Amino acid sequence: MAIDRRTFIKGAVATSVGAMLPINWVFAQNRPSGMTPLDVSSLTWSSAADLPDYFKILNTNPVNAYPPEFMLDPINTPADVAFIRWNGQLPDFANINPKTWTFTVDGESCETPKTYTIDELKSKFKTHTLKLTIECGGNSRSEFFPNAKGNQWSNSAVFCSEWTGVLVRDVLNDCGVKADAVYTGHHGADLHLSGKGEAISRGVPIAAALNDDALIAWSMNGADIPYMHGYPLRIVFGGRPGSVSHKAATGISIRNKIHDGSKMESPAYSVPTYPVAPGEKVDNKDFKIIEEMIVKSIITHPQTGTEAKLGKPLEVRGHAWAGLQDVAEMHVSFDYGATWKKANLSKPANRTAWQQWDIELDLPQTGYYEIWARATDAQGVTQPVIQPQWNPKGYMFNGCHRIAVRVV
């Protein structure tokens, strides 16, 4: 009888649980025959076949997958529900030794190139822990009309986890940043699908790298970074396109020009410099690099399709973020935007961490409702109710997230 890889993996877990679980499986001796554990660590997922069934898999090579929106409800996103985005071959994780892994700072505008081990990063620089929002530039691409080519992400190609590491700024300053520095270039162990060259090598303006909210991290949520999220070292920039938060990071180049690595060329991670009509073609010279993400929100509770009881307040909650800005206000509508109700909104744990919001709604009669969520940032910029400015690559969609509920 044929058996697929996922079934095989589940069976293997049942017979070798001691090797797979991060801690002892308490009372495992009492488990019914054939029962598999529900809480297997995501640390060693190394292919699309390893992912739990709740992930929507867009591609297997490279691996791209996302969870349903409601699973992003925790304030601090667990590693096993964070979206996964790779551009090329996965590194050979099984043969990575974090003790010998190195991180190199070099480039035309680096005064003294240096190479550090992870232990040297830990001992030489002050350690910081920050909650940072990572969002794919193409998050919600599936919502654009007409369709834009690329991975058809839903609204959950975003997460906010706790990262521990050292400031990018501190490491770059240790090597010396020349006055002519313009940009950074980020490097990692993930090769192009052809096996030749880097799959992706993007960067940020030098001022962003010298800010205090970017890390070279070795820990996600207090544990080693899982393979799928960039083990053993990840460059993490909150509030900027997720593509600059390089996984399996091997170094940063300090450049005297805008970085020219893979996926820096237009139209990759770029939008037109002027408004275009939906479906219009744009010459590559008329694009600009996306440097910051924009105001957006998501409903994580209740799950779309929920039935609510008439006369009982419905609790609605979610998260909101605004790139490098704070979110100032959050509103919710259940009458297609005819009226809006102000929601409670928390302050961010630190800059570029997402913010929590909640509200209780009294839905006036039985029947079908759509609940819309709309965030406004500190500059007064508000999410559009429907589609924002269309662009050929389907980046930066921030129309209102909506869910359906039925009152009975």
mmCIF file of C-alpha atoms in Angstrom:
data_model
loop_
_atom_site.group_PDB
_atom_site.id
_atom_site.type_symbol
_atom_site.label_atom_id
_atom_site.label_comp_id
_atom_site.label_asym_id
_atom_site.label_seq_id
_atom_site.Cartn_x
_atom_site.Cartn_y
_atom_site.Cartn_z
ATOM 1 C CA MET A 1 0.000 0.000 0.000
ATOM 2 C CA ALA A 2 1.342 3.483 -0.926
ATOM 3 C CA ILE A 3 2.064 5.887 1.896
ATOM 4 C CA ASP A 4 2.733 9.593 1.520
ATOM 5 C CA ARG A 5 5.592 11.395 3.249
ATOM 6 C CA ARG A 6 3.396 13.233 5.740
ATOM 7 C CA THR A 7 1.756 9.984 6.893
ATOM 8 C CA PHE A 8 5.191 8.413 7.182
ATOM 9 C CA ILE A 9 6.458 11.301 9.302
ATOM 10 C CA LYS A 10 3.484 11.041 11.668
ATOM 11 C CA GLY A 11 4.101 7.333 12.035
ATOM 12 C CA ALA A 12 7.783 7.911 12.652
ATOM 13 C CA VAL A 13 6.959 10.411 15.395
ATOM 14 C CA ALA A 14 4.863 7.829 17.173
ATOM 15 C CA THR A 15 7.756 5.394 17.290
ATOM 16 C CA SER A 16 10.583 7.852 17.984
ATOM 17 C CA VAL A 17 8.902 10.487 20.072
ATOM 18 C CA GLY A 18 11.844 10.792 22.430
ATOM 19 C CA ALA A 19 14.011 12.096 19.617
ATOM 20 C CA MET A 20 11.386 14.450 18.200
ATOM 21 C CA LEU A 21 9.897 16.197 21.205
ATOM 22 C CA PRO A 22 11.774 19.071 22.850
ATOM 23 C CA ILE A 23 10.957 17.714 26.327
ATOM 24 C CA ASN A 24 9.853 14.393 27.787
ATOM 25 C CA TRP A 25 6.385 13.249 26.784
ATOM 26 C CA VAL A 26 4.842 13.051 30.239
ATOM 27 C CA PHE A 27 2.694 9.917 30.846
ATOM 28 C CA ALA A 28 3.539 8.683 27.352
ATOM 29 C CA GLN A 29 3.374 5.154 28.711
ATOM 30 C CA ASN A 30 -0.387 5.597 29.178
ATOM 31 C CA ARG A 31 -1.134 6.741 25.630
ATOM 32 C CA PRO A 32 -3.448 4.627 23.485
ATOM 33 C CA SER A 33 -1.662 2.564 20.857
ATOM 34 C CA GLY A 34 -0.836 4.561 17.704
ATOM 35 C CA MET A 35 -1.513 8.001 19.186
ATOM 36 C CA THR A 36 0.798 10.705 17.853
ATOM 37 C CA PRO A 37 1.808 13.830 19.804
ATOM 38 C CA LEU A 38 0.109 17.127 18.971
ATOM 39 C CA ASP A 39 2.916 19.393 20.179
ATOM 40 C CA VAL A 40 5.886 18.439 18.058
ATOM 41 C CA SER A 41 8.541 21.149 17.934
ATOM 42 C CA SER A 42 8.680 23.110 14.706
ATOM 43 C CA LEU A 43 12.457 23.424 15.080
ATOM 44 C CA THR A 44 13.334 20.698 12.601
ATOM 45 C CA TRP A 45 10.701 21.087 9.894
ATOM 46 C CA SER A 46 12.858 20.958 6.780
ATOM 47 C CA SER A 47 10.468 20.526 3.853
ATOM 48 C CA ALA A 48 6.886 21.305 2.871
ATOM 49 C CA ALA A 49 5.956 17.716 3.706
ATOM 50 C CA ASP A 50 6.798 18.351 7.372
ATOM 51 C CA LEU A 51 4.260 21.156 7.772
ATOM 52 C CA PRO A 52 1.011 20.527 9.688
ATOM 53 C CA ASP A 53 -2.226 20.242 7.721
ATOM 54 C CA TYR A 54 -3.404 23.699 8.776
ATOM 55 C CA PHE A 55 -0.806 25.350 6.529
ATOM 56 C CA LYS A 56 -1.841 26.350 3.027
ATOM 57 C CA ILE A 57 1.153 25.386 0.899
ATOM 58 C CA LEU A 58 1.681 27.682 -2.095
ATOM 59 C CA ASN A 59 4.950 26.118 -3.283
ATOM 60 C CA THR A 60 7.136 23.224 -2.229
ATOM 61 C CA ASN A 61 10.345 24.333 -3.967
ATOM 62 C CA PRO A 62 10.938 26.966 -2.741
ATOM 63 C CA VAL A 63 8.794 26.433 0.349
ATOM 64 C CA ASN A 64 6.035 29.025 0.800
ATOM 65 C CA ALA A 65 3.114 28.476 3.166
ATOM 66 C CA TYR A 66 0.753 30.320 5.486
ATOM 67 C CA PRO A 67 -1.713 29.517 8.311
ATOM 68 C CA PRO A 68 -5.387 30.579 8.572
ATOM 69 C CA GLU A 69 -5.852 34.107 9.938
ATOM 70 C CA PHE A 70 -7.481 33.026 13.199
ATOM 71 C CA MET A 71 -4.355 31.083 14.224
ATOM 72 C CA LEU A 72 -2.464 34.380 14.481
ATOM 73 C CA ASP A 73 -4.551 35.320 17.535
ATOM 74 C CA PRO A 74 -1.746 35.099 20.152
ATOM 75 C CA ILE A 75 -0.035 38.394 20.935
ATOM 76 C CA ASN A 76 3.316 36.677 20.427
ATOM 77 C CA THR A 77 3.188 34.499 17.315
ATOM 78 C CA PRO A 78 4.322 30.903 17.981
ATOM 79 C CA ALA A 79 6.900 29.605 15.520
ATOM 80 C CA ASP A 80 4.616 26.802 14.397
ATOM 81 C CA VAL A 81 2.002 29.180 12.970
ATOM 82 C CA ALA A 82 4.270 31.869 11.469
ATOM 83 C CA PHE A 83 4.170 32.067 7.669
ATOM 84 C CA ILE A 84 7.077 30.541 5.766
ATOM 85 C CA ARG A 85 8.736 32.226 2.773
ATOM 86 C CA TRP A 86 11.863 31.027 0.987
ATOM 87 C CA ASN A 87 13.184 32.129 -2.398
ATOM 88 C CA GLY A 88 15.544 29.265 -3.209
ATOM 89 C CA GLN A 89 16.994 26.013 -1.937
ATOM 90 C CA LEU A 90 16.773 25.370 1.767
ATOM 91 C CA PRO A 91 20.167 25.210 3.471
ATOM 92 C CA ASP A 92 21.461 21.823 4.592
ATOM 93 C CA PHE A 93 20.144 22.326 8.112
ATOM 94 C CA ALA A 94 21.072 18.862 9.367
ATOM 95 C CA ASN A 95 24.758 19.636 8.858
ATOM 96 C CA ILE A 96 24.763 23.151 10.301
ATOM 97 C CA ASN A 97 26.891 23.510 13.416
ATOM 98 C CA PRO A 98 25.987 26.726 15.274
ATOM 99 C CA LYS A 99 29.352 26.610 17.046
ATOM 100 C CA THR A 100 31.229 27.063 13.771
ATOM 101 C CA TRP A 101 28.675 29.260 11.959
ATOM 102 C CA THR A 102 30.106 32.662 11.121
ATOM 103 C CA PHE A 103 28.756 36.100 10.261
ATOM 104 C CA THR A 104 30.886 38.471 8.168
ATOM 105 C CA VAL A 105 30.640 42.247 7.852
ATOM 106 C CA ASP A 106 32.384 43.653 4.771
ATOM 107 C CA GLY A 107 31.731 45.877 1.758
ATOM 108 C CA GLU A 108 33.148 49.002 0.098
ATOM 109 C CA SER A 109 32.019 51.222 2.962
ATOM 110 C CA CYS A 110 33.216 48.971 5.795
ATOM 111 C CA GLU A 111 36.346 50.313 7.473
ATOM 112 C CA THR A 112 37.487 47.011 9.008
ATOM 113 C CA PRO A 113 35.851 43.810 7.713
ATOM 114 C CA LYS A 114 35.341 41.266 10.491
ATOM 115 C CA THR A 115 33.969 37.766 10.934
ATOM 116 C CA TYR A 116 32.183 36.672 14.110
ATOM 117 C CA THR A 117 31.007 33.342 15.466
ATOM 118 C CA ILE A 118 27.624 33.274 17.163
ATOM 119 C CA ASP A 119 29.355 32.902 20.536
ATOM 120 C CA GLU A 120 31.449 35.992 19.769
ATOM 121 C CA LEU A 121 28.339 37.989 18.914
ATOM 122 C CA LYS A 122 26.834 36.918 22.236
ATOM 123 C CA SER A 123 29.910 37.804 24.297
ATOM 124 C CA LYS A 124 31.062 40.978 22.535
ATOM 125 C CA PHE A 125 27.777 42.899 22.225
ATOM 126 C CA LYS A 126 24.830 43.701 24.456
ATOM 127 C CA THR A 127 21.915 41.300 23.992
ATOM 128 C CA HIS A 128 18.471 42.694 23.174
ATOM 129 C CA THR A 129 15.027 41.108 22.996
ATOM 130 C CA LEU A 130 12.420 42.785 20.786
ATOM 131 C CA LYS A 131 9.010 41.962 19.377
ATOM 132 C CA LEU A 132 9.266 42.684 15.652
ATOM 133 C CA THR A 133 6.578 42.452 12.984
ATOM 134 C CA ILE A 134 7.664 40.644 9.830
ATOM 135 C CA GLU A 135 5.307 40.981 6.865
ATOM 136 C CA CYS A 136 5.804 39.708 3.336
ATOM 137 C CA GLY A 137 5.644 42.540 0.806
ATOM 138 C CA GLY A 138 3.074 40.453 -1.063
ATOM 139 C CA ASN A 139 0.843 39.782 1.955
ATOM 140 C CA SER A 140 -2.831 39.698 0.813
ATOM 141 C CA ARG A 141 -1.787 39.643 -2.875
ATOM 142 C CA SER A 142 -4.747 37.349 -3.614
ATOM 143 C CA GLU A 143 -7.089 40.269 -2.843
ATOM 144 C CA PHE A 144 -5.938 42.404 -5.784
ATOM 145 C CA PHE A 145 -8.106 42.681 -8.900
ATOM 146 C CA PRO A 146 -7.051 42.168 -11.578
ATOM 147 C CA ASN A 147 -4.826 39.402 -10.327
ATOM 148 C CA ALA A 148 -1.141 40.180 -9.821
ATOM 149 C CA LYS A 149 1.414 37.461 -10.477
ATOM 150 C CA GLY A 150 3.268 35.941 -7.554
ATOM 151 C CA ASN A 151 2.480 33.858 -4.489
ATOM 152 C CA GLN A 152 -1.224 34.278 -3.774
ATOM 153 C CA TRP A 153 -0.911 35.022 -0.066
ATOM 154 C CA SER A 154 -4.005 35.464 2.076
ATOM 155 C CA ASN A 155 -3.905 38.024 4.910
ATOM 156 C CA SER A 156 -1.675 35.931 7.183
ATOM 157 C CA ALA A 157 1.772 36.363 5.596
ATOM 158 C CA VAL A 158 2.633 38.400 8.674
ATOM 159 C CA PHE A 159 3.627 37.618 12.236
ATOM 160 C CA CYS A 160 5.101 39.237 15.322
ATOM 161 C CA SER A 161 7.410 37.132 17.440
ATOM 162 C CA GLU A 162 10.009 37.814 20.099
ATOM 163 C CA TRP A 163 13.584 37.865 18.802
ATOM 164 C CA THR A 164 16.786 37.840 20.831
ATOM 165 C CA GLY A 165 20.146 38.900 19.467
ATOM 166 C CA VAL A 166 22.412 41.906 19.030
ATOM 167 C CA LEU A 167 21.666 45.187 17.311
ATOM 168 C CA VAL A 168 22.710 45.379 13.662
ATOM 169 C CA ARG A 169 23.890 48.892 14.529
ATOM 170 C CA ASP A 170 26.316 47.699 17.191
ATOM 171 C CA VAL A 171 27.925 45.133 14.909
ATOM 172 C CA LEU A 172 28.265 47.524 11.964
ATOM 173 C CA ASN A 173 29.737 50.225 14.193
ATOM 174 C CA ASP A 174 32.262 47.721 15.543
ATOM 175 C CA CYS A 175 33.518 47.289 11.988
ATOM 176 C CA GLY A 176 33.319 50.991 11.154
ATOM 177 C CA VAL A 177 30.858 52.609 8.750
ATOM 178 C CA LYS A 178 32.476 54.971 6.236
ATOM 179 C CA ALA A 179 30.901 58.339 5.526
ATOM 180 C CA ASP A 180 30.012 57.269 1.970
ATOM 181 C CA ALA A 181 27.825 54.345 3.116
ATOM 182 C CA VAL A 182 24.466 54.238 1.346
ATOM 183 C CA TYR A 183 22.903 50.809 1.802
ATOM 184 C CA THR A 184 23.373 47.371 3.290
ATOM 185 C CA GLY A 185 23.418 44.046 1.489
ATOM 186 C CA HIS A 186 22.236 40.966 3.380
ATOM 187 C CA HIS A 187 23.575 37.480 2.729
ATOM 188 C CA GLY A 188 22.588 33.941 3.685
ATOM 189 C CA ALA A 189 23.132 30.269 2.990
ATOM 190 C CA ASP A 190 20.067 29.792 0.772
ATOM 191 C CA LEU A 191 21.131 29.224 -2.830
ATOM 192 C CA HIS A 192 19.207 29.953 -6.005
ATOM 193 C CA LEU A 193 17.039 27.037 -7.160
ATOM 194 C CA SER A 194 19.625 26.396 -9.878
ATOM 195 C CA GLY A 195 22.266 25.916 -7.180
ATOM 196 C CA LYS A 196 24.256 28.859 -8.506
ATOM 197 C CA GLY A 197 24.451 32.132 -6.607
ATOM 198 C CA GLU A 198 22.319 33.611 -3.852
ATOM 199 C CA ALA A 199 18.562 33.075 -3.983
ATOM 200 C CA ILE A 200 18.004 36.551 -2.587
ATOM 201 C CA SER A 201 20.242 39.317 -1.281
ATOM 202 C CA ARG A 202 18.392 42.467 -0.345
ATOM 203 C CA GLY A 203 19.182 45.319 2.034
ATOM 204 C CA VAL A 204 18.077 48.595 3.589
ATOM 205 C CA PRO A 205 19.222 52.236 3.584
ATOM 206 C CA ILE A 206 22.191 52.651 5.920
ATOM 207 C CA ALA A 207 20.173 54.898 8.263
ATOM 208 C CA ALA A 208 17.743 52.031 8.836
ATOM 209 C CA ALA A 209 20.576 49.642 9.666
ATOM 210 C CA LEU A 210 21.941 52.088 12.226
ATOM 211 C CA ASN A 211 18.597 52.422 14.005
ATOM 212 C CA ASP A 212 17.787 50.595 17.233
ATOM 213 C CA ASP A 213 15.083 48.171 16.058
ATOM 214 C CA ALA A 214 16.987 45.687 13.894
ATOM 215 C CA LEU A 215 18.671 42.543 15.204
ATOM 216 C CA ILE A 216 21.070 39.812 14.241
ATOM 217 C CA ALA A 217 19.098 37.190 16.157
ATOM 218 C CA TRP A 218 19.818 33.642 17.293
ATOM 219 C CA SER A 219 16.586 33.103 19.230
ATOM 220 C CA MET A 220 12.885 33.196 18.364
ATOM 221 C CA ASN A 221 10.442 33.159 21.272
ATOM 222 C CA GLY A 222 13.156 32.125 23.699
ATOM 223 C CA ALA A 223 14.349 29.097 21.740
ATOM 224 C CA ASP A 224 16.662 28.356 18.836
ATOM 225 C CA ILE A 225 15.308 29.750 15.591
ATOM 226 C CA PRO A 226 13.445 26.936 13.782
ATOM 227 C CA TYR A 227 14.920 25.773 10.488
ATOM 228 C CA MET A 228 12.061 27.233 8.461
ATOM 229 C CA HIS A 229 12.509 30.659 10.080
ATOM 230 C CA GLY A 230 16.242 30.983 9.522
ATOM 231 C CA TYR A 231 18.312 28.779 11.822
ATOM 232 C CA PRO A 232 20.855 29.394 13.219
ATOM 233 C CA LEU A 233 21.014 33.191 12.714
ATOM 234 C CA ARG A 234 18.560 35.667 11.215
ATOM 235 C CA ILE A 235 18.766 39.354 10.369
ATOM 236 C CA VAL A 236 15.449 40.830 11.564
ATOM 237 C CA PHE A 237 14.061 44.228 10.589
ATOM 238 C CA GLY A 238 10.632 45.110 11.942
ATOM 239 C CA GLY A 239 8.255 47.257 9.882
ATOM 240 C CA ARG A 240 10.026 46.628 6.567
ATOM 241 C CA PRO A 241 9.369 44.075 3.820
ATOM 242 C CA GLY A 242 10.055 40.598 5.174
ATOM 243 C CA SER A 243 12.526 39.966 2.362
ATOM 244 C CA VAL A 244 15.181 42.102 4.130
ATOM 245 C CA SER A 245 14.997 39.887 7.249
ATOM 246 C CA HIS A 246 17.439 37.358 5.839
ATOM 247 C CA LYS A 247 17.264 33.780 7.079
ATOM 248 C CA ALA A 248 20.292 31.530 7.714
ATOM 249 C CA ALA A 249 22.250 34.785 7.682
ATOM 250 C CA THR A 250 25.959 34.737 6.884
ATOM 251 C CA GLY A 251 26.709 38.440 6.743
ATOM 252 C CA ILE A 252 26.052 42.058 5.880
ATOM 253 C CA SER A 253 27.887 44.144 3.297
ATOM 254 C CA ILE A 254 28.077 47.906 3.886
ATOM 255 C CA ARG A 255 27.634 49.336 0.391
ATOM 256 C CA ASN A 256 28.536 52.716 -1.117
ATOM 257 C CA LYS A 257 25.532 52.440 -3.441
ATOM 258 C CA ILE A 258 22.055 50.949 -3.417
ATOM 259 C CA HIS A 259 22.661 47.231 -3.050
ATOM 260 C CA ASP A 260 22.571 45.310 -6.331
ATOM 261 C CA GLY A 261 22.014 41.800 -5.013
ATOM 262 C CA SER A 262 19.444 39.265 -6.203
ATOM 263 C CA LYS A 263 15.831 40.523 -5.933
ATOM 264 C CA MET A 264 16.935 44.151 -5.662
ATOM 265 C CA GLU A 265 16.307 44.798 -9.338
ATOM 266 C CA SER A 266 12.964 46.234 -10.504
ATOM 267 C CA PRO A 267 10.211 45.195 -10.373
ATOM 268 C CA ALA A 268 11.045 42.854 -7.474
ATOM 269 C CA TYR A 269 9.840 44.313 -4.157
ATOM 270 C CA SER A 270 9.076 47.582 -5.926
ATOM 271 C CA VAL A 271 6.012 49.659 -6.776
ATOM 272 C CA PRO A 272 5.427 52.218 -9.541
ATOM 273 C CA THR A 273 6.583 55.778 -8.910
ATOM 274 C CA TYR A 274 3.191 57.072 -10.112
ATOM 275 C CA PRO A 275 -0.418 55.796 -9.917
ATOM 276 C CA VAL A 276 -1.282 53.249 -12.601
ATOM 277 C CA ALA A 277 -4.573 51.851 -13.825
ATOM 278 C CA PRO A 278 -5.385 48.276 -12.773
ATOM 279 C CA GLY A 279 -3.729 45.931 -15.249
ATOM 280 C CA GLU A 280 -1.470 48.618 -16.751
ATOM 281 C CA LYS A 281 2.086 47.675 -17.718
ATOM 282 C CA VAL A 282 4.912 49.695 -16.187
ATOM 283 C CA ASP A 283 8.466 50.076 -17.477
ATOM 284 C CA ASN A 284 11.108 48.781 -15.058
ATOM 285 C CA LYS A 285 12.689 52.239 -14.831
ATOM 286 C CA ASP A 286 9.465 53.574 -13.331
ATOM 287 C CA PHE A 287 9.576 51.518 -10.128
ATOM 288 C CA LYS A 288 10.824 52.435 -6.643
ATOM 289 C CA ILE A 289 12.024 50.081 -3.906
ATOM 290 C CA ILE A 290 9.615 49.365 -1.037
ATOM 291 C CA GLU A 291 11.451 50.576 2.071
ATOM 292 C CA GLU A 292 8.653 50.468 4.682
ATOM 293 C CA MET A 293 5.388 48.612 5.174
ATOM 294 C CA ILE A 294 2.102 50.498 5.644
ATOM 295 C CA VAL A 295 -0.905 50.611 7.966
ATOM 296 C CA LYS A 296 -2.877 47.374 8.142
ATOM 297 C CA SER A 297 -4.906 45.179 10.504
ATOM 298 C CA ILE A 298 -6.259 41.680 10.806
ATOM 299 C CA ILE A 299 -9.210 40.061 12.593
ATOM 300 C CA THR A 300 -8.099 36.956 14.484
ATOM 301 C CA HIS A 301 -11.258 36.303 16.525
ATOM 302 C CA PRO A 302 -13.843 35.082 15.869
ATOM 303 C CA GLN A 303 -13.064 32.753 13.016
ATOM 304 C CA THR A 304 -14.919 33.612 9.830
ATOM 305 C CA GLY A 305 -18.107 31.557 9.558
ATOM 306 C CA THR A 306 -18.799 31.700 13.299
ATOM 307 C CA GLU A 307 -22.389 31.559 14.601
ATOM 308 C CA ALA A 308 -23.231 34.046 17.356
ATOM 309 C CA LYS A 309 -26.229 34.244 19.652
ATOM 310 C CA LEU A 310 -28.645 37.148 19.354
ATOM 311 C CA GLY A 311 -28.553 39.359 22.452
ATOM 312 C CA LYS A 312 -25.060 38.247 23.472
ATOM 313 C CA PRO A 313 -22.203 40.707 22.755
ATOM 314 C CA LEU A 314 -19.751 39.352 20.201
ATOM 315 C CA GLU A 315 -16.107 39.824 21.118
ATOM 316 C CA VAL A 316 -13.984 40.745 18.108
ATOM 317 C CA ARG A 317 -10.219 41.186 18.290
ATOM 318 C CA GLY A 318 -7.052 41.198 16.258
ATOM 319 C CA HIS A 319 -3.789 42.989 15.581
ATOM 320 C CA ALA A 320 -2.813 46.203 13.805
ATOM 321 C CA TRP A 321 0.540 47.520 12.588
ATOM 322 C CA ALA A 322 1.839 50.393 10.463
ATOM 323 C CA GLY A 323 5.388 49.752 9.313
ATOM 324 C CA LEU A 324 7.650 52.151 11.217
ATOM 325 C CA GLN A 325 4.673 54.124 12.584
ATOM 326 C CA ASP A 326 2.422 53.366 15.544
ATOM 327 C CA VAL A 327 -1.262 52.664 14.991
ATOM 328 C CA ALA A 328 -3.268 55.509 16.528
ATOM 329 C CA GLU A 329 -6.876 54.308 16.166
ATOM 330 C CA MET A 330 -8.788 51.178 15.295
ATOM 331 C CA HIS A 331 -12.392 51.019 14.037
ATOM 332 C CA VAL A 332 -14.794 48.194 13.220
ATOM 333 C CA SER A 333 -17.951 48.147 11.106
ATOM 334 C CA PHE A 334 -20.718 45.566 10.724
ATOM 335 C CA ASP A 335 -22.881 47.551 8.267
ATOM 336 C CA TYR A 336 -20.515 47.700 5.268
ATOM 337 C CA GLY A 337 -18.831 50.903 6.406
ATOM 338 C CA ALA A 338 -22.012 52.978 6.884
ATOM 339 C CA THR A 339 -20.944 53.454 10.515
ATOM 340 C CA TRP A 340 -17.747 52.669 12.401
ATOM 341 C CA LYS A 341 -17.209 51.841 16.080
ATOM 342 C CA LYS A 342 -13.947 52.661 17.831
ATOM 343 C CA ALA A 343 -12.122 49.654 19.276
ATOM 344 C CA ASN A 344 -9.815 49.431 22.270
ATOM 345 C CA LEU A 345 -6.185 49.595 21.142
ATOM 346 C CA SER A 346 -3.028 48.667 23.045
ATOM 347 C CA LYS A 347 0.340 50.368 22.782
ATOM 348 C CA PRO A 348 3.126 48.448 21.007
ATOM 349 C CA ALA A 349 5.569 46.500 23.165
ATOM 350 C CA ASN A 350 8.327 48.335 21.290
ATOM 351 C CA ARG A 351 8.629 50.137 17.977
ATOM 352 C CA THR A 352 7.475 48.001 15.002
ATOM 353 C CA ALA A 353 5.683 45.466 17.222
ATOM 354 C CA TRP A 354 2.063 44.959 16.246
ATOM 355 C CA GLN A 355 -0.691 46.260 18.521
ATOM 356 C CA GLN A 356 -3.706 44.418 19.879
ATOM 357 C CA TRP A 357 -7.264 45.667 19.535
ATOM 358 C CA ASP A 358 -10.646 44.427 20.737
ATOM 359 C CA ILE A 359 -14.286 45.438 20.785
ATOM 360 C CA GLU A 360 -17.660 43.997 21.815
ATOM 361 C CA LEU A 361 -20.355 44.295 19.156
ATOM 362 C CA ASP A 362 -24.103 44.155 19.720
ATOM 363 C CA LEU A 363 -25.419 42.784 16.438
ATOM 364 C CA PRO A 364 -29.055 43.952 16.277
ATOM 365 C CA GLN A 365 -30.898 41.020 14.638
ATOM 366 C CA THR A 366 -30.480 37.513 13.321
ATOM 367 C CA GLY A 367 -28.887 36.974 9.929
ATOM 368 C CA TYR A 368 -25.631 37.301 8.015
ATOM 369 C CA TYR A 369 -23.069 40.017 8.803
ATOM 370 C CA GLU A 370 -19.674 41.048 7.539
ATOM 371 C CA ILE A 371 -17.309 42.544 10.087
ATOM 372 C CA TRP A 372 -14.678 44.928 8.705
ATOM 373 C CA ALA A 373 -11.551 46.174 10.515
ATOM 374 C CA ARG A 374 -9.807 49.477 9.730
ATOM 375 C CA ALA A 375 -6.630 50.901 11.294
ATOM 376 C CA THR A 376 -5.311 54.478 11.227
ATOM 377 C CA ASP A 377 -1.632 55.255 11.799
ATOM 378 C CA ALA A 378 -0.044 58.088 13.782
ATOM 379 C CA GLN A 379 0.192 60.218 10.627
ATOM 380 C CA GLY A 380 -3.559 59.960 10.064
ATOM 381 C CA VAL A 381 -3.301 57.480 7.182
ATOM 382 C CA THR A 382 -6.220 55.032 7.190
ATOM 383 C CA GLN A 383 -6.662 51.673 5.492
ATOM 384 C CA PRO A 384 -8.815 51.856 2.357
ATOM 385 C CA VAL A 385 -12.107 50.030 2.695
ATOM 386 C CA ILE A 386 -11.527 47.967 -0.430
ATOM 387 C CA GLN A 387 -8.595 47.836 -2.841
ATOM 388 C CA PRO A 388 -5.642 50.208 -2.462
ATOM 389 C CA GLN A 389 -3.643 51.511 -5.426
ATOM 390 C CA TRP A 390 -3.114 48.552 -7.774
ATOM 391 C CA ASN A 391 0.448 47.670 -8.789
ATOM 392 C CA PRO A 392 1.784 45.044 -11.222
ATOM 393 C CA LYS A 393 3.497 42.864 -8.602
ATOM 394 C CA GLY A 394 0.680 42.901 -6.073
ATOM 395 C CA TYR A 395 2.599 44.436 -3.182
ATOM 396 C CA MET A 396 1.337 46.362 -0.161
ATOM 397 C CA PHE A 397 -2.340 45.377 -0.242
ATOM 398 C CA ASN A 398 -3.920 46.927 2.851
ATOM 399 C CA GLY A 399 -7.648 46.970 2.197
ATOM 400 C CA CYS A 400 -9.839 46.206 5.203
ATOM 401 C CA HIS A 401 -9.820 42.621 6.423
ATOM 402 C CA ARG A 402 -13.330 41.230 6.736
ATOM 403 C CA ILE A 403 -14.945 38.123 8.175
ATOM 404 C CA ALA A 404 -18.442 36.661 8.027
ATOM 405 C CA VAL A 405 -20.617 35.794 11.033
ATOM 406 C CA ARG A 406 -24.195 34.587 11.346
ATOM 407 C CA VAL A 407 -26.412 35.603 14.248
ATOM 408 C CA VAL A 408 -28.992 32.999 15.268
#
